[in-house]
Amino acid sequence: MTVNADLQHEVEQFLYSEVQLLSERRYREWLDLLAEDIRYWMPVRETRDGDGNGIAGPEGLAIFDDDKTFLAARVERFYSDVAHAEQPPSRVRYFVSNVVLRARGDGALDVGCNLLVYPARLEKTESFFVGRREDVLRRNAAGGWLIAQRKVVLDQVLLPRSISLFF
Amino acid sequence: MNKSQADVRVDAGLVSRRIFFDPEVYQEELARIFAKCWLFLGHESQIPNAGDYIAGYMGEDPVVTWRGEDGKVRVFLNSCRHRGMKVCRTDCGNAKRMQCSFHGWTYSTNGDLVGVPSLREGYRNELDRAQWGLLRAPKVASYGGLVFASWDEGAGSLDDYLGDLRWYVDVLIERQLGGLEFLPGQQRYALKANWKIAGENFAGDTYHLGHSHASLFKLDVRQINPINPLAYGKGLLYNNVSFANGHGLTGLVTGGERFELDLKLAAELGPEVVEYVRECRHRLETRLSPRQAALHALAFGNVFPNFSLNDFSALRPIGIYLWHPRGPGALESWQWCAIDAQAPQVIKDICRIDFPRTQAVAGIAAQDDTENFEQVTEATRGVIGRQLDFNYQMNLGNDAAATKEGYPGKFAPYVSETNQLGFYRRWAQLMGDGAQRPRT
């Protein structure tokens, strides 16, 4: 796969359409974009001496460490009428930028992007989550894209609130 | 409305909403509770080597828990004695010295001031460095590797502070074949809620489980985890137990069923895991009394004031939670995941993914707690709302003879608010006249 302006444009449009599904709470459609064997992973972050990244490794603590089955359970929970954190639903705006593509040997793409997520709920509850996403995208049978892996690293150590949304 | 009543009236099952709002009450709490009580800081396994440190807080005071070159763990106020700059700006690491970034005062692992730039020109070598070491918490002790400290020179021992709660905590500690191990990293998040709402919740709020977390019980639980966490919710006889110093445990099962359940679930994961569960039981039987061994695990609990934990099973992660006060209407939740260092790898892997999924920052339980805790606080700050009381009258008076033969602590019906009243009884004792002011 050759990374060129057309591919860049196509992938960016895919990322925009994906977060639009999240904004509109079309979570079941969003799940369709995820590979069956996805690891949806958000390691915790610390300020560590001698380690500028401070990102927990695969054996460390995570904020999300989900397979598709559990992501689907989260979705069904949000659609239940007793998930108080999202009942009534939050209003969530997503900003995706700094999209960088790199072709992988296996025909898939490494796609990194910066992410700003702003949930607002009820009268005045609001917060910001800021970080970078590193995805592996591969073509699905229909010629579209499938998210095969997703790692999200937030820049905040102290998160502004608990998390009741997807990144 | 009686304007001079105490804020906490245990016999009536009433607690004034004022104490969840009032900035003066909050400042008194910092002085009378957080500067006096034994507070949890971390686990010895996080700082195994000389020079290892973790940063934390005692109330709003930043502290460093630092293992000295002599192997001893000390706790210092994280603040240079010259102009107050934090001497430690990282969450964890290893250091033989800490040097302030402001003017360069330098401290050794035992807190001594060992370096002062311009000592000769600026201080004519007359600075009494012995007087200007890092401020050291006078009381530091650990229980089962859990490190606590107190700023109160006159505080009794940690053992006395934990009191009868130790009899139960021993089950958690002694069950671990290789000792407790904290996974690297921690979760932290802010809530716009009073710290007591979180503390009392873990101390005894069984009432909220079915409603606040109703969404969990609607899920196909097999989706959550190979170790079905909700298998622990059905058909068991639960107990609430409260203790003199305001500590509370809830969801305790005395009949041995937790072990039986673990065995059943272990069978689905293979003979190695069955063997592991049996070894845990054997270890408990050889080290503790038969009644303690039969408990197998605890459930929820809160060590007064702000250290909560959960421990349901030898196959599930142990959740460790701190509720740091950040003003009358704000707290920070700090959370760790603890596991048995010698658990089979399959169990370690399950624990690692189970913890973030349930009672954690993005967990399907904690999200709904945040919503409730925040809106409680929001609805309490108004001039009318804060004059009311919260109602803790559930099963009030039905727990007069609340002892259970052979078990320490005060027992109460599973659906009761006795544990919460124990929390506020202790709160009121410590606050003294700070909690007896006329209402505004």
CSV table of N, CA, C and O in Angstrom, one decimal, chain A residues 39 41 44-50 56-78 80-88 121-127 129 156-165, chain B residues 53 89-95 183-192 211-216 218-219 222-225 332-337 345 349 352-353 355-357 360-368 370-372 374-375 378:
chain,number,residue,atom,x,y,z
A,39,ARG,N,-7.7,-5.3,20.0
A,39,ARG,CA,-7.3,-5.0,21.4
A,39,ARG,C,-7.5,-3.5,21.5
A,39,ARG,O,-6.8,-2.7,20.8
A,41,TRP,N,-7.0,-0.5,23.8
A,41,TRP,CA,-6.2,-0.4,24.9
A,41,TRP,C,-5.8,1.0,25.2
A,41,TRP,O,-5.4,1.7,24.3
A,44,VAL,N,-2.4,3.4,31.5
A,44,VAL,CA,-2.4,4.6,32.3
A,44,VAL,C,-1.0,5.4,32.1
A,44,VAL,O,-0.1,4.9,31.5
A,45,ARG,N,-1.0,6.6,32.6
A,45,ARG,CA,0.2,7.4,32.4
A,45,ARG,C,0.6,8.0,33.8
A,45,ARG,O,-0.2,8.3,34.6
A,46,GLU,N,1.9,8.0,34.0
A,46,GLU,CA,2.4,8.6,35.2
A,46,GLU,C,3.6,9.5,34.8
A,46,GLU,O,4.1,9.4,33.7
A,47,THR,N,4.0,10.4,35.7
A,47,THR,CA,5.2,11.1,35.6
A,47,THR,C,6.3,10.4,36.3
A,47,THR,O,6.3,10.3,37.5
A,48,ARG,N,7.2,9.7,35.5
A,48,ARG,CA,8.2,8.9,36.1
A,48,ARG,C,9.6,9.4,35.9
A,48,ARG,O,9.9,10.0,34.9
A,49,ASP,N,10.4,9.2,36.9
A,49,ASP,CA,11.8,9.6,36.9
A,49,ASP,C,12.5,8.8,35.8
A,49,ASP,O,12.4,7.6,35.9
A,50,GLY,N,13.1,9.5,34.9
A,50,GLY,CA,13.9,8.8,33.9
A,50,GLY,C,13.1,8.1,32.8
A,50,GLY,O,13.7,7.3,32.1
A,56,ALA,N,2.3,3.1,30.9
A,56,ALA,CA,2.4,1.8,31.5
A,56,ALA,C,2.5,0.8,30.3
A,56,ALA,O,1.9,0.9,29.3
A,57,GLY,N,3.3,-0.3,30.6
A,57,GLY,CA,3.5,-1.3,29.6
A,57,GLY,C,2.3,-2.3,29.5
A,57,GLY,O,1.3,-2.1,30.3
A,58,PRO,N,2.4,-3.3,28.7
A,58,PRO,CA,1.3,-4.3,28.5
A,58,PRO,C,1.0,-5.0,29.8
A,58,PRO,O,-0.1,-5.5,30.0
A,59,GLU,N,1.9,-5.1,30.8
A,59,GLU,CA,1.6,-5.8,32.0
A,59,GLU,C,1.2,-4.8,33.1
A,59,GLU,O,1.0,-5.2,34.3
A,60,GLY,N,1.2,-3.5,32.8
A,60,GLY,CA,0.8,-2.5,33.8
A,60,GLY,C,-0.7,-2.3,33.8
A,60,GLY,O,-1.5,-3.0,33.2
A,61,LEU,N,-1.0,-1.2,34.5
A,61,LEU,CA,-2.4,-0.9,34.7
A,61,LEU,C,-2.9,-0.1,33.5
A,61,LEU,O,-2.2,0.6,32.8
A,62,ALA,N,-4.2,-0.4,33.1
A,62,ALA,CA,-4.8,0.2,32.0
A,62,ALA,C,-6.1,1.0,32.4
A,62,ALA,O,-6.6,0.8,33.5
A,63,ILE,N,-6.5,1.9,31.5
A,63,ILE,CA,-7.8,2.5,31.7
A,63,ILE,C,-8.8,1.8,30.9
A,63,ILE,O,-9.9,1.5,31.4
A,64,PHE,N,-8.5,1.4,29.7
A,64,PHE,CA,-9.3,0.4,28.9
A,64,PHE,C,-8.3,-0.7,28.5
A,64,PHE,O,-7.2,-0.5,28.2
A,65,ASP,N,-8.8,-1.9,28.6
A,65,ASP,CA,-8.1,-3.1,28.0
A,65,ASP,C,-9.2,-4.1,27.6
A,65,ASP,O,-9.4,-5.1,28.3
A,66,ASP,N,-9.8,-3.7,26.5
A,66,ASP,CA,-11.1,-4.4,26.1
A,66,ASP,C,-10.9,-5.2,24.8
A,66,ASP,O,-10.2,-4.8,23.9
A,67,ASP,N,-11.6,-6.3,24.8
A,67,ASP,CA,-11.8,-7.0,23.5
A,67,ASP,C,-13.2,-6.6,22.9
A,67,ASP,O,-13.9,-5.8,23.6
A,68,LYS,N,-13.5,-7.1,21.8
A,68,LYS,CA,-14.7,-6.6,21.1
A,68,LYS,C,-16.0,-7.0,21.9
A,68,LYS,O,-17.0,-6.3,22.0
A,69,THR,N,-15.9,-8.2,22.6
A,69,THR,CA,-17.1,-8.6,23.3
A,69,THR,C,-17.4,-7.7,24.5
A,69,THR,O,-18.5,-7.3,24.7
A,70,PHE,N,-16.3,-7.2,25.1
A,70,PHE,CA,-16.6,-6.3,26.3
A,70,PHE,C,-17.0,-4.9,25.8
A,70,PHE,O,-17.8,-4.2,26.4
A,71,LEU,N,-16.4,-4.5,24.6
A,71,LEU,CA,-16.9,-3.2,24.1
A,71,LEU,C,-18.3,-3.3,23.7
A,71,LEU,O,-19.1,-2.3,24.0
A,72,ALA,N,-18.8,-4.4,23.2
A,72,ALA,CA,-20.2,-4.6,22.9
A,72,ALA,C,-21.0,-4.5,24.2
A,72,ALA,O,-22.2,-4.0,24.2
A,73,ALA,N,-20.5,-5.1,25.3
A,73,ALA,CA,-21.2,-5.0,26.6
A,73,ALA,C,-21.3,-3.6,27.0
A,73,ALA,O,-22.4,-3.1,27.6
A,74,ARG,N,-20.3,-2.8,26.9
A,74,ARG,CA,-20.3,-1.4,27.2
A,74,ARG,C,-21.4,-0.7,26.4
A,74,ARG,O,-22.2,0.2,27.0
A,75,VAL,N,-21.5,-1.0,25.1
A,75,VAL,CA,-22.5,-0.4,24.3
A,75,VAL,C,-23.9,-0.7,24.8
A,75,VAL,O,-24.7,0.2,24.9
A,76,GLU,N,-24.1,-2.0,25.0
A,76,GLU,CA,-25.5,-2.4,25.5
A,76,GLU,C,-25.8,-1.7,26.8
A,76,GLU,O,-27.0,-1.3,27.0
A,77,ARG,N,-24.8,-1.5,27.7
A,77,ARG,CA,-25.0,-0.9,28.9
A,77,ARG,C,-25.5,0.6,28.7
A,77,ARG,O,-26.4,1.1,29.3
A,78,PHE,N,-24.8,1.3,27.8
A,78,PHE,CA,-25.1,2.7,27.5
A,78,PHE,C,-26.6,2.8,27.0
A,78,PHE,O,-27.3,3.7,27.2
A,80,SER,N,-29.0,0.8,27.8
A,80,SER,CA,-30.0,0.4,28.8
A,80,SER,C,-30.5,1.7,29.4
A,80,SER,O,-29.8,2.7,29.4
A,81,ASP,N,-31.6,1.7,30.0
A,81,ASP,CA,-32.2,3.0,30.6
A,81,ASP,C,-31.7,3.2,32.0
A,81,ASP,O,-32.2,4.2,32.6
A,82,VAL,N,-30.8,2.4,32.5
A,82,VAL,CA,-30.3,2.6,33.9
A,82,VAL,C,-28.8,2.8,34.0
A,82,VAL,O,-28.3,2.7,35.1
A,83,ALA,N,-28.2,3.1,32.9
A,83,ALA,CA,-26.7,3.5,33.0
A,83,ALA,C,-26.7,5.0,33.3
A,83,ALA,O,-26.6,5.9,32.4
A,84,HIS,N,-26.8,5.3,34.6
A,84,HIS,CA,-27.0,6.7,35.0
A,84,HIS,C,-26.0,7.7,34.5
A,84,HIS,O,-26.3,8.8,34.3
A,85,ALA,N,-24.7,7.2,34.3
A,85,ALA,CA,-23.7,8.1,33.8
A,85,ALA,C,-24.0,8.7,32.5
A,85,ALA,O,-23.5,9.7,32.1
A,86,GLU,N,-24.8,8.0,31.7
A,86,GLU,CA,-25.1,8.4,30.3
A,86,GLU,C,-26.6,8.4,30.1
A,86,GLU,O,-27.1,8.3,29.0
A,87,GLN,N,-27.4,8.6,31.2
A,87,GLN,CA,-28.8,8.7,31.1
A,87,GLN,C,-29.3,9.9,31.9
A,87,GLN,O,-29.3,9.8,33.1
A,88,PRO,N,-29.6,11.0,31.3
A,88,PRO,CA,-29.6,11.3,29.9
A,88,PRO,C,-28.2,11.3,29.3
A,88,PRO,O,-27.2,11.6,30.0
A,121,ARG,N,-22.3,17.4,29.9
A,121,ARG,CA,-23.6,16.7,30.2
A,121,ARG,C,-24.4,17.5,31.3
A,121,ARG,O,-23.8,18.3,31.9
A,122,LEU,N,-25.6,17.2,31.3
A,122,LEU,CA,-26.6,17.8,32.2
A,122,LEU,C,-26.4,19.4,32.0
A,122,LEU,O,-26.2,19.9,30.9
A,123,GLU,N,-26.4,20.1,33.1
A,123,GLU,CA,-26.4,21.5,33.1
A,123,GLU,C,-25.0,22.1,32.8
A,123,GLU,O,-24.8,22.9,31.9
A,124,LYS,N,-24.0,21.6,33.6
A,124,LYS,CA,-22.7,22.2,33.5
A,124,LYS,C,-21.5,21.3,33.7
A,124,LYS,O,-20.5,21.7,34.1
A,125,THR,N,-21.8,20.0,33.6
A,125,THR,CA,-20.7,19.0,33.8
A,125,THR,C,-19.9,18.9,32.5
A,125,THR,O,-20.5,18.6,31.4
A,126,GLU,N,-18.7,19.3,32.5
A,126,GLU,CA,-17.9,19.2,31.2
A,126,GLU,C,-16.5,18.9,31.5
A,126,GLU,O,-16.0,19.1,32.6
A,127,SER,N,-15.8,18.3,30.6
A,127,SER,CA,-14.4,17.9,30.7
A,127,SER,C,-13.7,17.8,29.4
A,127,SER,O,-14.4,17.8,28.3
A,129,PHE,N,-10.6,15.5,27.3
A,129,PHE,CA,-9.6,14.5,27.3
A,129,PHE,C,-8.8,14.7,26.1
A,129,PHE,O,-9.3,14.9,25.0
A,156,GLN,N,-3.1,13.4,30.1
A,156,GLN,CA,-3.4,13.8,31.5
A,156,GLN,C,-3.0,12.6,32.4
A,156,GLN,O,-3.4,11.5,32.1
A,157,VAL,N,-2.4,12.9,33.5
A,157,VAL,CA,-2.2,11.9,34.6
A,157,VAL,C,-3.4,11.9,35.5
A,157,VAL,O,-4.0,10.8,35.7
A,158,LEU,N,-3.8,13.0,35.9
A,158,LEU,CA,-5.1,13.2,36.7
A,158,LEU,C,-6.2,13.4,35.6
A,158,LEU,O,-6.3,14.5,35.0
A,159,LEU,N,-7.1,12.4,35.4
A,159,LEU,CA,-8.1,12.6,34.5
A,159,LEU,C,-9.2,13.5,35.0
A,159,LEU,O,-9.4,13.6,36.3
A,160,PRO,N,-9.8,14.3,34.2
A,160,PRO,CA,-10.8,15.3,34.7
A,160,PRO,C,-12.1,14.8,35.3
A,160,PRO,O,-12.7,15.5,36.0
A,161,ARG,N,-12.4,13.5,34.9
A,161,ARG,CA,-13.6,12.9,35.4
A,161,ARG,C,-13.5,11.4,35.1
A,161,ARG,O,-12.6,11.0,34.3
A,162,SER,N,-14.5,10.7,35.6
A,162,SER,CA,-14.5,9.3,35.1
A,162,SER,C,-15.0,9.3,33.7
A,162,SER,O,-15.5,10.3,33.2
A,163,ILE,N,-14.8,8.2,33.0
A,163,ILE,CA,-15.0,8.1,31.6
A,163,ILE,C,-16.2,7.2,31.2
A,163,ILE,O,-16.3,6.1,31.6
A,164,SER,N,-17.1,7.9,30.5
A,164,SER,CA,-18.3,7.1,30.1
A,164,SER,C,-18.5,7.4,28.6
A,164,SER,O,-19.5,7.8,28.1
A,165,LEU,N,-17.4,7.2,27.8
A,165,LEU,CA,-17.4,7.4,26.4
A,165,LEU,C,-16.3,6.5,25.7
A,165,LEU,O,-15.5,5.9,26.5
B,53,TYR,N,11.0,5.6,45.6
B,53,TYR,CA,10.0,6.5,46.2
B,53,TYR,C,8.7,6.5,45.4
B,53,TYR,O,8.7,6.2,44.2
B,89,ARG,N,9.0,16.0,41.9
B,89,ARG,CA,8.0,16.4,40.9
B,89,ARG,C,7.5,15.2,40.1
B,89,ARG,O,6.8,15.4,39.1
B,90,THR,N,8.0,14.0,40.4
B,90,THR,CA,7.6,12.8,39.7
B,90,THR,C,6.7,11.9,40.6
B,90,THR,O,6.7,12.1,41.8
B,91,ASP,N,6.0,11.0,40.0
B,91,ASP,CA,5.1,10.1,40.7
B,91,ASP,C,5.9,9.0,41.4
B,91,ASP,O,5.4,8.5,42.4
B,92,CYS,N,6.9,8.5,40.8
B,92,CYS,CA,7.7,7.4,41.4
B,92,CYS,C,9.1,7.4,40.7
B,92,CYS,O,9.3,8.0,39.7
B,93,GLY,N,10.0,6.7,41.4
B,93,GLY,CA,11.3,6.6,40.8
B,93,GLY,C,12.3,6.1,41.9
B,93,GLY,O,11.9,5.6,42.9
B,94,ASN,N,13.6,6.4,41.6
B,94,ASN,CA,14.6,6.0,42.6
B,94,ASN,C,15.6,7.2,42.7
B,94,ASN,O,16.0,7.7,41.6
B,95,ALA,N,15.9,7.6,43.9
B,95,ALA,CA,16.8,8.7,44.1
B,95,ALA,C,17.6,8.6,45.3
B,95,ALA,O,17.1,8.2,46.4
B,183,LEU,N,0.1,-3.7,40.6
B,183,LEU,CA,0.5,-3.5,39.2
B,183,LEU,C,1.1,-2.1,39.0
B,183,LEU,O,0.7,-1.2,39.6
B,184,PRO,N,2.1,-2.0,38.1
B,184,PRO,CA,2.7,-0.7,37.8
B,184,PRO,C,1.6,0.3,37.3
B,184,PRO,O,0.8,-0.1,36.5
B,185,GLY,N,1.7,1.5,37.9
B,185,GLY,CA,0.8,2.5,37.4
B,185,GLY,C,-0.4,2.7,38.3
B,185,GLY,O,-0.7,1.8,39.2
B,186,GLN,N,-1.1,3.8,38.2
B,186,GLN,CA,-2.3,4.0,38.9
B,186,GLN,C,-3.3,4.8,38.1
B,186,GLN,O,-2.9,5.5,37.2
B,187,GLN,N,-4.5,4.7,38.5
B,187,GLN,CA,-5.5,5.6,37.8
B,187,GLN,C,-5.9,6.7,38.8
B,187,GLN,O,-5.9,6.5,40.0
B,188,ARG,N,-6.0,7.9,38.2
B,188,ARG,CA,-6.4,9.0,39.0
B,188,ARG,C,-7.5,9.8,38.2
B,188,ARG,O,-7.3,10.1,37.0
B,189,TYR,N,-8.5,10.2,39.0
B,189,TYR,CA,-9.5,11.1,38.3
B,189,TYR,C,-10.1,12.0,39.3
B,189,TYR,O,-10.1,11.7,40.5
B,190,ALA,N,-10.6,13.1,38.9
B,190,ALA,CA,-11.2,14.1,39.7
B,190,ALA,C,-12.7,14.0,39.7
B,190,ALA,O,-13.3,13.6,38.7
B,191,LEU,N,-13.3,14.2,40.9
B,191,LEU,CA,-14.8,14.2,41.0
B,191,LEU,C,-15.1,15.5,41.7
B,191,LEU,O,-14.5,15.9,42.6
B,192,LYS,N,-16.2,16.1,41.2
B,192,LYS,CA,-16.7,17.3,41.9
B,192,LYS,C,-17.7,16.8,43.0
B,192,LYS,O,-18.9,16.9,42.9
B,211,HIS,N,-29.5,-0.5,42.6
B,211,HIS,CA,-30.1,0.6,41.8
B,211,HIS,C,-29.0,1.4,41.1
B,211,HIS,O,-29.1,1.6,39.8
B,212,SER,N,-28.0,1.9,41.8
B,212,SER,CA,-26.9,2.6,41.1
B,212,SER,C,-26.3,1.8,39.9
B,212,SER,O,-26.0,2.3,38.9
B,213,HIS,N,-26.2,0.5,40.2
B,213,HIS,CA,-25.5,-0.3,39.3
B,213,HIS,C,-26.4,-1.3,38.6
B,213,HIS,O,-26.0,-2.4,38.2
B,214,ALA,N,-27.7,-0.9,38.5
B,214,ALA,CA,-28.6,-1.8,37.9
B,214,ALA,C,-28.2,-2.2,36.5
B,214,ALA,O,-28.5,-3.3,36.0
B,215,SER,N,-27.5,-1.4,35.8
B,215,SER,CA,-27.1,-1.7,34.4
B,215,SER,C,-26.2,-2.9,34.3
B,215,SER,O,-26.2,-3.6,33.3
B,216,LEU,N,-25.4,-3.1,35.4
B,216,LEU,CA,-24.5,-4.2,35.3
B,216,LEU,C,-25.3,-5.5,35.4
B,216,LEU,O,-24.9,-6.5,34.7
B,218,LYS,N,-28.1,-6.1,34.3
B,218,LYS,CA,-28.9,-6.4,33.1
B,218,LYS,C,-28.0,-7.0,32.0
B,218,LYS,O,-28.5,-7.4,31.0
B,219,LEU,N,-26.7,-6.8,32.2
B,219,LEU,CA,-25.8,-7.4,31.1
B,219,LEU,C,-25.7,-8.9,31.1
B,219,LEU,O,-26.0,-9.5,32.1
B,222,ARG,N,-21.5,-13.0,31.2
B,222,ARG,CA,-20.4,-13.7,30.5
B,222,ARG,C,-19.6,-12.8,29.6
B,222,ARG,O,-18.5,-13.2,29.1
B,223,GLN,N,-20.2,-11.7,29.2
B,223,GLN,CA,-19.5,-10.8,28.3
B,223,GLN,C,-18.4,-10.0,29.1
B,223,GLN,O,-17.5,-9.5,28.5
B,224,ILE,N,-18.5,-10.0,30.4
B,224,ILE,CA,-17.6,-9.1,31.1
B,224,ILE,C,-16.3,-9.7,31.3
B,224,ILE,O,-15.2,-9.1,31.2
B,225,ASN,N,-16.2,-11.0,31.7
B,225,ASN,CA,-15.0,-11.5,32.2
B,225,ASN,C,-15.2,-13.0,32.3
B,225,ASN,O,-16.2,-13.5,32.6
B,332,GLU,N,-10.1,13.7,44.6
B,332,GLU,CA,-9.3,13.0,43.6
B,332,GLU,C,-9.4,11.5,44.0
B,332,GLU,O,-9.1,11.2,45.2
B,333,SER,N,-9.8,10.7,43.1
B,333,SER,CA,-9.7,9.3,43.3
B,333,SER,C,-8.4,8.7,42.8
B,333,SER,O,-8.1,8.9,41.6
B,334,TRP,N,-7.7,8.1,43.6
B,334,TRP,CA,-6.4,7.4,43.2
B,334,TRP,C,-6.6,5.9,43.4
B,334,TRP,O,-7.1,5.5,44.5
B,335,GLN,N,-6.3,5.1,42.4
B,335,GLN,CA,-6.7,3.7,42.4
B,335,GLN,C,-5.5,2.8,41.9
B,335,GLN,O,-4.9,3.2,40.9
B,336,TRP,N,-5.4,1.7,42.6
B,336,TRP,CA,-4.4,0.7,42.2
B,336,TRP,C,-5.1,-0.6,42.1
B,336,TRP,O,-6.1,-0.9,42.7
B,337,CYS,N,-4.4,-1.5,41.4
B,337,CYS,CA,-4.9,-2.9,41.3
B,337,CYS,C,-3.8,-3.8,41.9
B,337,CYS,O,-2.6,-3.7,41.5
B,345,GLN,N,-0.4,-17.3,35.9
B,345,GLN,CA,-0.4,-16.2,34.9
B,345,GLN,C,-1.8,-15.9,34.4
B,345,GLN,O,-2.2,-14.8,34.1
B,349,ASP,N,-3.5,-12.3,34.3
B,349,ASP,CA,-4.0,-11.7,33.1
B,349,ASP,C,-5.5,-11.3,33.3
B,349,ASP,O,-5.9,-10.2,32.8
B,352,ARG,N,-5.7,-8.2,35.5
B,352,ARG,CA,-5.3,-7.0,34.8
B,352,ARG,C,-6.4,-6.4,33.9
B,352,ARG,O,-6.5,-5.2,33.8
B,353,ILE,N,-7.2,-7.2,33.3
B,353,ILE,CA,-8.3,-6.7,32.4
B,353,ILE,C,-9.6,-6.5,33.2
B,353,ILE,O,-10.4,-5.6,32.9
B,355,PHE,N,-9.9,-5.4,36.4
B,355,PHE,CA,-9.9,-4.1,37.2
B,355,PHE,C,-10.4,-2.9,36.4
B,355,PHE,O,-11.3,-2.2,36.9
B,356,PRO,N,-9.8,-2.6,35.3
B,356,PRO,CA,-10.3,-1.4,34.6
B,356,PRO,C,-11.7,-1.5,34.1
B,356,PRO,O,-12.4,-0.5,33.8
B,357,ARG,N,-12.3,-2.7,34.0
B,357,ARG,CA,-13.6,-2.8,33.5
B,357,ARG,C,-14.8,-2.6,34.5
B,357,ARG,O,-15.9,-2.3,34.1
B,360,ALA,N,-13.4,1.2,38.3
B,360,ALA,CA,-12.2,1.9,37.9
B,360,ALA,C,-12.7,3.1,37.1
B,360,ALA,O,-13.9,3.3,36.8
B,361,VAL,N,-11.7,4.0,36.7
B,361,VAL,CA,-12.1,5.3,36.1
B,361,VAL,C,-13.1,5.1,34.9
B,361,VAL,O,-14.0,5.9,34.7
B,362,ALA,N,-12.8,4.1,34.0
B,362,ALA,CA,-13.7,3.9,32.9
B,362,ALA,C,-14.6,2.6,33.1
B,362,ALA,O,-15.2,2.1,32.2
B,363,GLY,N,-14.6,2.2,34.4
B,363,GLY,CA,-15.3,0.9,34.7
B,363,GLY,C,-16.8,1.1,34.7
B,363,GLY,O,-17.3,2.2,34.9
B,364,ILE,N,-17.5,0.0,34.4
B,364,ILE,CA,-19.0,0.2,34.2
B,364,ILE,C,-19.7,0.4,35.6
B,364,ILE,O,-20.9,0.7,35.6
B,365,ALA,N,-19.0,0.2,36.7
B,365,ALA,CA,-19.6,0.6,38.0
B,365,ALA,C,-19.3,2.0,38.4
B,365,ALA,O,-20.2,2.8,38.8
B,366,ALA,N,-18.0,2.4,38.3
B,366,ALA,CA,-17.6,3.7,38.8
B,366,ALA,C,-18.2,4.9,38.1
B,366,ALA,O,-18.4,5.9,38.7
B,367,GLN,N,-18.5,4.7,36.8
B,367,GLN,CA,-19.1,5.8,36.0
B,367,GLN,C,-20.4,6.3,36.7
B,367,GLN,O,-20.6,7.5,36.8
B,368,ASP,N,-21.2,5.3,37.1
B,368,ASP,CA,-22.5,5.7,37.6
B,368,ASP,C,-22.4,6.3,39.0
B,368,ASP,O,-23.1,7.1,39.5
B,370,THR,N,-19.8,8.2,40.0
B,370,THR,CA,-19.4,9.5,39.7
B,370,THR,C,-20.6,10.4,39.5
B,370,THR,O,-20.7,11.5,40.1
B,371,GLU,N,-21.5,10.0,38.7
B,371,GLU,CA,-22.7,10.8,38.4
B,371,GLU,C,-23.5,11.1,39.7
B,371,GLU,O,-23.9,12.2,40.0
B,372,ASN,N,-23.7,10.1,40.5
B,372,ASN,CA,-24.4,10.2,41.7
B,372,ASN,C,-23.7,11.1,42.8
B,372,ASN,O,-24.3,12.0,43.4
B,374,GLU,N,-21.5,13.3,42.3
B,374,GLU,CA,-21.3,14.7,41.9
B,374,GLU,C,-22.7,15.5,42.1
B,374,GLU,O,-22.7,16.6,42.5
B,375,GLN,N,-23.7,14.8,41.7
B,375,GLN,CA,-25.0,15.5,41.8
B,375,GLN,C,-25.5,15.7,43.2
B,375,GLN,O,-26.2,16.6,43.5
B,378,GLU,N,-23.7,18.7,44.3
B,378,GLU,CA,-24.3,19.9,43.6
B,378,GLU,C,-25.6,20.3,44.3
B,378,GLU,O,-25.9,21.5,44.4
